[in-house]
PDB file of C-alpha atoms (C1' of nucleotides) in Angstrom:
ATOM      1  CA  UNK E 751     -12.749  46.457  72.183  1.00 68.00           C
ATOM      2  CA  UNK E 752     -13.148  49.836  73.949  1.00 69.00           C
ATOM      3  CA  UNK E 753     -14.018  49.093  77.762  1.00 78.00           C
ATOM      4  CA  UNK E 754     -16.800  51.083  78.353  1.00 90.00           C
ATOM      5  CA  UNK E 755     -20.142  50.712  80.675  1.00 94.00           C
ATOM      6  CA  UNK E 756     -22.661  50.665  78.458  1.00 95.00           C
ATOM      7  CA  UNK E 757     -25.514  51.766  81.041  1.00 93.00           C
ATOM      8  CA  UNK E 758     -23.448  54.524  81.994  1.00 92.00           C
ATOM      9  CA  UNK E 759     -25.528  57.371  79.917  1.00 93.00           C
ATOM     10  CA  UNK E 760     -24.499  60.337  82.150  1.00 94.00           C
ATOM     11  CA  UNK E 761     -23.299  63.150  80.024  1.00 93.00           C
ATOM     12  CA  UNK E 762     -23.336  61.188  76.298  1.00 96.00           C
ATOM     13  CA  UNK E 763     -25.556  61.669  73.633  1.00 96.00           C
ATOM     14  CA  UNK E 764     -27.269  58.472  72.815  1.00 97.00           C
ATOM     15  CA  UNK E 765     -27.621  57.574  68.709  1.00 98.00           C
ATOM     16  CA  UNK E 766     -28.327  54.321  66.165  1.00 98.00           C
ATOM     17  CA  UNK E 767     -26.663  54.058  63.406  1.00 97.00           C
ATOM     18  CA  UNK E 768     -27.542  52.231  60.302  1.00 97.00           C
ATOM     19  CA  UNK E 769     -25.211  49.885  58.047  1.00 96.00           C
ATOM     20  CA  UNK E 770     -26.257  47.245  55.422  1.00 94.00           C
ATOM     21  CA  UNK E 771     -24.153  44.268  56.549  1.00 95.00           C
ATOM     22  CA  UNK E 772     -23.335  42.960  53.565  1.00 93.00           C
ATOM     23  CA  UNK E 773     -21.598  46.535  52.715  1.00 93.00           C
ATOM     24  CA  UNK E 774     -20.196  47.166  56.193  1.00 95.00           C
ATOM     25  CA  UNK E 775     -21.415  45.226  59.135  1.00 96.00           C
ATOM     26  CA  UNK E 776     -20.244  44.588  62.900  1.00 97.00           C
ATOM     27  CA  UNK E 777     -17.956  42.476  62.162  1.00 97.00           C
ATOM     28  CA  UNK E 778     -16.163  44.553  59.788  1.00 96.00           C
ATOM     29  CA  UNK E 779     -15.803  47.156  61.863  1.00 97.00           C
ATOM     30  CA  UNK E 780     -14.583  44.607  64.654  1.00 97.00           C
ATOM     31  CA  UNK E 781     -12.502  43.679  62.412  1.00 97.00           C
ATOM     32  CA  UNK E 782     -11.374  47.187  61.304  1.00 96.00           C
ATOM     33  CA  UNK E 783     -11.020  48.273  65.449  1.00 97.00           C
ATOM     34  CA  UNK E 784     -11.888  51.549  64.331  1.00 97.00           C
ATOM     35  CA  UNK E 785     -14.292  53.149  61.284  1.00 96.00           C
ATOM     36  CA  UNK E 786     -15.088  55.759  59.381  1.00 96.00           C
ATOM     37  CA  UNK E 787     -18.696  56.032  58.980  1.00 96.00           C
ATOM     38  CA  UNK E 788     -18.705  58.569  56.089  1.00 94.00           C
ATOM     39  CA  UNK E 789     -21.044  58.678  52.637  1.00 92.00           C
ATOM     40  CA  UNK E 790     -24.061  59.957  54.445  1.00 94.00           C
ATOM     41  CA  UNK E 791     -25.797  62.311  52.277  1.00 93.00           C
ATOM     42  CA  UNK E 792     -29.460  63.075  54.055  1.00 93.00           C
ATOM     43  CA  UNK E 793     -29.325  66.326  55.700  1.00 92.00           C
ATOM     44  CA  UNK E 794     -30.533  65.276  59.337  1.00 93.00           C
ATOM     45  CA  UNK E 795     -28.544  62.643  59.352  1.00 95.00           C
ATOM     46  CA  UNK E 796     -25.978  64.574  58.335  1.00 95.00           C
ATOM     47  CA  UNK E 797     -27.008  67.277  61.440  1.00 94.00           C
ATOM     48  CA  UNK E 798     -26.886  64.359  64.056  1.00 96.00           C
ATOM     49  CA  UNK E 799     -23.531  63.501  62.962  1.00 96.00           C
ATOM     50  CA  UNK E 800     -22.117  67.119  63.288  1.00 95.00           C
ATOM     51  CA  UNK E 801     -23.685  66.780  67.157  1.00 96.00           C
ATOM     52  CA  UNK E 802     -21.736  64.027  68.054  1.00 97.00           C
ATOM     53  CA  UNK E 803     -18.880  64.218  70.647  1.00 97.00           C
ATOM     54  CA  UNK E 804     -16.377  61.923  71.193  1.00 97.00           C
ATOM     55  CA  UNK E 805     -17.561  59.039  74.060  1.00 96.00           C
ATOM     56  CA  UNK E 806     -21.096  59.493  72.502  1.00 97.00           C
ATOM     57  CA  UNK E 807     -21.941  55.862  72.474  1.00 97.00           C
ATOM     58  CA  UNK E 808     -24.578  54.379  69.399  1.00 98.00           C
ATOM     59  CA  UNK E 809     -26.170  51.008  68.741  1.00 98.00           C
ATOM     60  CA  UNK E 810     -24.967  49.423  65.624  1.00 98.00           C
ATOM     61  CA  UNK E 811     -28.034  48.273  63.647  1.00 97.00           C
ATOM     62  CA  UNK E 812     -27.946  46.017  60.729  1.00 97.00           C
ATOM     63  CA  UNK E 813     -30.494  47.150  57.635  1.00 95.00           C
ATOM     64  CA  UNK E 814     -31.808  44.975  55.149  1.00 93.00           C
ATOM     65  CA  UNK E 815     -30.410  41.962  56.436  1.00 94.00           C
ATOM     66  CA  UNK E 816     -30.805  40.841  59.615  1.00 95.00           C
ATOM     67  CA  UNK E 817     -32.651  44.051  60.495  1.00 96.00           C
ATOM     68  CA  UNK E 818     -31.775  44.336  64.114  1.00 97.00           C
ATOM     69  CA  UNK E 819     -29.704  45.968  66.710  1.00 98.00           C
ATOM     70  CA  UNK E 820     -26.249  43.920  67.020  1.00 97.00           C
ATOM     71  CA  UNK E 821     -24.049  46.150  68.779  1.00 97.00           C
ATOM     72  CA  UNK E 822     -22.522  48.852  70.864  1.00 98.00           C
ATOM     73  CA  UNK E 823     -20.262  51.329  69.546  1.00 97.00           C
ATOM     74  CA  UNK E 824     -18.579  54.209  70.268  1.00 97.00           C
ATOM     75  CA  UNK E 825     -17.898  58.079  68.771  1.00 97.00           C
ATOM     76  CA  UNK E 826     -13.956  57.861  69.227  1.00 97.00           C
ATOM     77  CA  UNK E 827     -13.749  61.154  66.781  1.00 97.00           C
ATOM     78  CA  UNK E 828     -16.231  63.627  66.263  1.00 96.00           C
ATOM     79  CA  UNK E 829     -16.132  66.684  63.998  1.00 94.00           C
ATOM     80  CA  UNK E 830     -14.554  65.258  60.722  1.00 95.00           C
ATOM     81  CA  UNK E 831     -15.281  66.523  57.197  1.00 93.00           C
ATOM     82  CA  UNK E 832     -16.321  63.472  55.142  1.00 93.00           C
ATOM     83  CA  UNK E 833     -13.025  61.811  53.031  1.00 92.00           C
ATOM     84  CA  UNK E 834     -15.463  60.731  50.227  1.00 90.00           C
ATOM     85  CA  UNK E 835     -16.952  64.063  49.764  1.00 88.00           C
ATOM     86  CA  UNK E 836     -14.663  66.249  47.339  1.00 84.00           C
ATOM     87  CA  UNK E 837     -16.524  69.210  48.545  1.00 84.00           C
ATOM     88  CA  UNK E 838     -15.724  68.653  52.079  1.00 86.00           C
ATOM     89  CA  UNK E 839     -19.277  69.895  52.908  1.00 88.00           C
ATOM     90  CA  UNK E 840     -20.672  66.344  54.208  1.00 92.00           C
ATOM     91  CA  UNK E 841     -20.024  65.079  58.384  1.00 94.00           C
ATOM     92  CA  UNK E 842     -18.654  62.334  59.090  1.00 96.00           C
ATOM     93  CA  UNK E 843     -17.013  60.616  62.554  1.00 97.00           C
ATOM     94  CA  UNK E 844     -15.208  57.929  63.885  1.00 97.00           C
ATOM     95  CA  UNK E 845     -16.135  54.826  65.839  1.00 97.00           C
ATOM     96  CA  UNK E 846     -15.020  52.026  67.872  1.00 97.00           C
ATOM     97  CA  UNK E 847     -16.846  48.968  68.748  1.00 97.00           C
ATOM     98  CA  UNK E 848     -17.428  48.310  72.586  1.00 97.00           C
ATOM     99  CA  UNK E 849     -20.067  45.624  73.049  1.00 96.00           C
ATOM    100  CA  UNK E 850     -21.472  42.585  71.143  1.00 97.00           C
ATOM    101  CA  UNK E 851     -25.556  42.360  72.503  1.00 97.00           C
ATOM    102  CA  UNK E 852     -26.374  39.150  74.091  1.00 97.00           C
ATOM    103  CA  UNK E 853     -29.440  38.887  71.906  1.00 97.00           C
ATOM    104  CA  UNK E 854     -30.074  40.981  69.178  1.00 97.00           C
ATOM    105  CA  UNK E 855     -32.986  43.552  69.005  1.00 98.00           C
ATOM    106  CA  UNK E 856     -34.804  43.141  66.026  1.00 97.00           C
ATOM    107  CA  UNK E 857     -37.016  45.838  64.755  1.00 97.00           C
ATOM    108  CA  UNK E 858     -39.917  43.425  64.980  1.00 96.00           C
ATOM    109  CA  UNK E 859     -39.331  43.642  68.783  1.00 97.00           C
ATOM    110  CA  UNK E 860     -38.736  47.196  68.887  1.00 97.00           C
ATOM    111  CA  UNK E 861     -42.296  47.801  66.688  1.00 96.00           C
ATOM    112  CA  UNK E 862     -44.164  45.309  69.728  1.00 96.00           C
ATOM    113  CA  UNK E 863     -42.953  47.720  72.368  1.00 96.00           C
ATOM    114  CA  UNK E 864     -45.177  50.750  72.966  1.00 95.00           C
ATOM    115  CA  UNK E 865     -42.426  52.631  74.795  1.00 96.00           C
ATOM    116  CA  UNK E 866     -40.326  52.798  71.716  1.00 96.00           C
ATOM    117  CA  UNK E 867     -42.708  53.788  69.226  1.00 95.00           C
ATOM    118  CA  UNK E 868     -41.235  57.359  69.226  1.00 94.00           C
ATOM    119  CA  UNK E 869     -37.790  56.513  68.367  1.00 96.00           C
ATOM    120  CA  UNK E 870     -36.715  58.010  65.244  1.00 95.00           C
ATOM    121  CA  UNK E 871     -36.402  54.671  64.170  1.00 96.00           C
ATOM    122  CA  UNK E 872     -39.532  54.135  64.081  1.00 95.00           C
ATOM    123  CA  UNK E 873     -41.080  57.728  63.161  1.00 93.00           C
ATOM    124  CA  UNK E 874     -38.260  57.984  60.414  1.00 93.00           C
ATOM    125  CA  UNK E 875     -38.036  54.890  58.727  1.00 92.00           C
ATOM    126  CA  UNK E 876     -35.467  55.812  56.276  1.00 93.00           C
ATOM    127  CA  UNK E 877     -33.181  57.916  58.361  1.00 95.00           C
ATOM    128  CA  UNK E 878     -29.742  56.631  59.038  1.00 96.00           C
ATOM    129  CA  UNK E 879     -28.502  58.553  61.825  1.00 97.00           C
ATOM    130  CA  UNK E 880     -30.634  59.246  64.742  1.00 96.00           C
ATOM    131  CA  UNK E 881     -31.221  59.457  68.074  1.00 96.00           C
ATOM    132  CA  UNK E 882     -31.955  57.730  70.654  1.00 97.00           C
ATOM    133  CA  UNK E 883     -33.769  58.575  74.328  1.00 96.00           C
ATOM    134  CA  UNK E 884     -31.664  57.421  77.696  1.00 96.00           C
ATOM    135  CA  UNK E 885     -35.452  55.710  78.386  1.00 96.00           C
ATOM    136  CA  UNK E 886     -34.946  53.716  74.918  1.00 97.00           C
ATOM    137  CA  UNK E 887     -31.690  52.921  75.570  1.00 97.00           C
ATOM    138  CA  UNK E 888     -32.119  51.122  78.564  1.00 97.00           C
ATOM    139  CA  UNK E 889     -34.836  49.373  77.609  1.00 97.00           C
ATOM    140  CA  UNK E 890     -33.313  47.823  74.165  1.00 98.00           C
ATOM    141  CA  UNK E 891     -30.286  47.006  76.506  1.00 98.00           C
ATOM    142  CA  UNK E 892     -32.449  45.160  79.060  1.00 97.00           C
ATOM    143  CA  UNK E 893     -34.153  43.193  75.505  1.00 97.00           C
ATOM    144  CA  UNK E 894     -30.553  42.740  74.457  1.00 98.00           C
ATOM    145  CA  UNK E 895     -30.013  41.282  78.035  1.00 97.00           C
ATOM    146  CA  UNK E 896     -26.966  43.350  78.417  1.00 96.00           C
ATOM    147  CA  UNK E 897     -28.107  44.679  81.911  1.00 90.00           C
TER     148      UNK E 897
ATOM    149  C1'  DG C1174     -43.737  78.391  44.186  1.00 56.68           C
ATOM    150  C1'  DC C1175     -46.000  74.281  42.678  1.00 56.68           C
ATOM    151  C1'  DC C1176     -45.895  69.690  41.235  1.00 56.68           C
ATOM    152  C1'  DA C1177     -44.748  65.676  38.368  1.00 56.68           C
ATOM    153  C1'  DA C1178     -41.069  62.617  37.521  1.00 56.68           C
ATOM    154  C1'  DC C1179     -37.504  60.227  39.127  1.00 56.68           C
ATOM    155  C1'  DG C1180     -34.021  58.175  42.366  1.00 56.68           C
ATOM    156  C1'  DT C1181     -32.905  56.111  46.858  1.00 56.68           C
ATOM    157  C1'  DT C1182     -33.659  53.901  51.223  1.00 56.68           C
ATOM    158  C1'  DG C1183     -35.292  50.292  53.724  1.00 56.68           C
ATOM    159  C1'  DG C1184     -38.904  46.971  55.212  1.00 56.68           C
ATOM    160  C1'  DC C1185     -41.372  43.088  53.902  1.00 56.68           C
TER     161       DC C1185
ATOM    162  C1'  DG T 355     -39.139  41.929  43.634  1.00 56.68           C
ATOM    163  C1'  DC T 356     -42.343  45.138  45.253  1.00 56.68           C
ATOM    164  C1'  DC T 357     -43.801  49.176  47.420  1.00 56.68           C
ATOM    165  C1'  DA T 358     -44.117  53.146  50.663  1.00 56.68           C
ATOM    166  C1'  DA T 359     -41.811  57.133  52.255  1.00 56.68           C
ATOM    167  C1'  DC T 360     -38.989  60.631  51.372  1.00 56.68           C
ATOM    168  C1'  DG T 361     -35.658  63.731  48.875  1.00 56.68           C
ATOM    169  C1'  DT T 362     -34.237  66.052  44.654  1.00 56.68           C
ATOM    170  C1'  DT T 363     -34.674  67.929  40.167  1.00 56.68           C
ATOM    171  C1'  DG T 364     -36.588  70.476  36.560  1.00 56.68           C
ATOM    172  C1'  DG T 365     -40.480  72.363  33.807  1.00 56.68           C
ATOM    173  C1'  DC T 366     -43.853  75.706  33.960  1.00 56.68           C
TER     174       DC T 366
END
DNA sequence: GCCAACGTTGGC
DNA sequence: GCCAACGTTGGC
């Protein structure tokens, strides 16, 4: 995996992305080294993915099954047109994995925290891409125990 | 331009 | 499996 300090914000954008595990999980992409995450089709989503810079950094979040944070990952391409879209109209980027959590976050322990009740995770249920504060990030790192 | 119908996402 | 939230489509 990519060595990377994870607590090391300065100059990265900060994101969570959403996969279904049983489609495409952590250890798939562990697996893969590197992914494609392609086949979004929601507009913001779609808007936070043209943002992204390569060495943005993103927690990997499991939906549906486990429904939790599992994960550290990494933007190692920004800027891509998405392969599955024939149009070519769609974002997409690449990532890397760079840390396993300790302990999982679950989104029970993320809706018991007041200071992360304005994540877009929260405030946009269904969104797959979105952002994520430097504040947030620490935190869920220190619930992770990854500080 | 409004709104009903329908489809999808995602939590529970 | 159900339902809430949200997006899209199509009739008017």
């Amino acid at each position: 995996m990519t060595k990377i300090n994870i607590s090391d914000t300065t100059g990265r954008n900060l994101w969570l992305m959403k996969s279904e595990p049983d489609v495409y999980g952590w250890d798939d992409l562990v697996a893969e080294g590197e992914g494609t995450w392609d086949g979004v089709r929601n507009h913001l989503a779609a808007r936070n993915l043209r943002t992204m810079q390569a060495g943005d950094l993103a927690f990997f979040y499991h939906s549906n099954i486990g429904v939790e944070v599992v994960g550290v990952i990494v933007i190692s391409q920004g800027g891509l047109s998405d392969p599955t879209d024939p149009e070519g109209k769609w974002a997409a980027v690449k990532v890397k994995p760079v840390q396993k959590l300790p302990q999982t976050v679950t989104l029970k322990q993320i809706k018991a925290t007041p200071e992360l009740q304005e994540m877009d995770l929260i405030r946009l249920s269904r969104l797959s891409v979105g952002s994520v504060r430097p504040d947030e990030w620490n935190l869920i790192l220190r619930m992770a125990g990854a500080l």
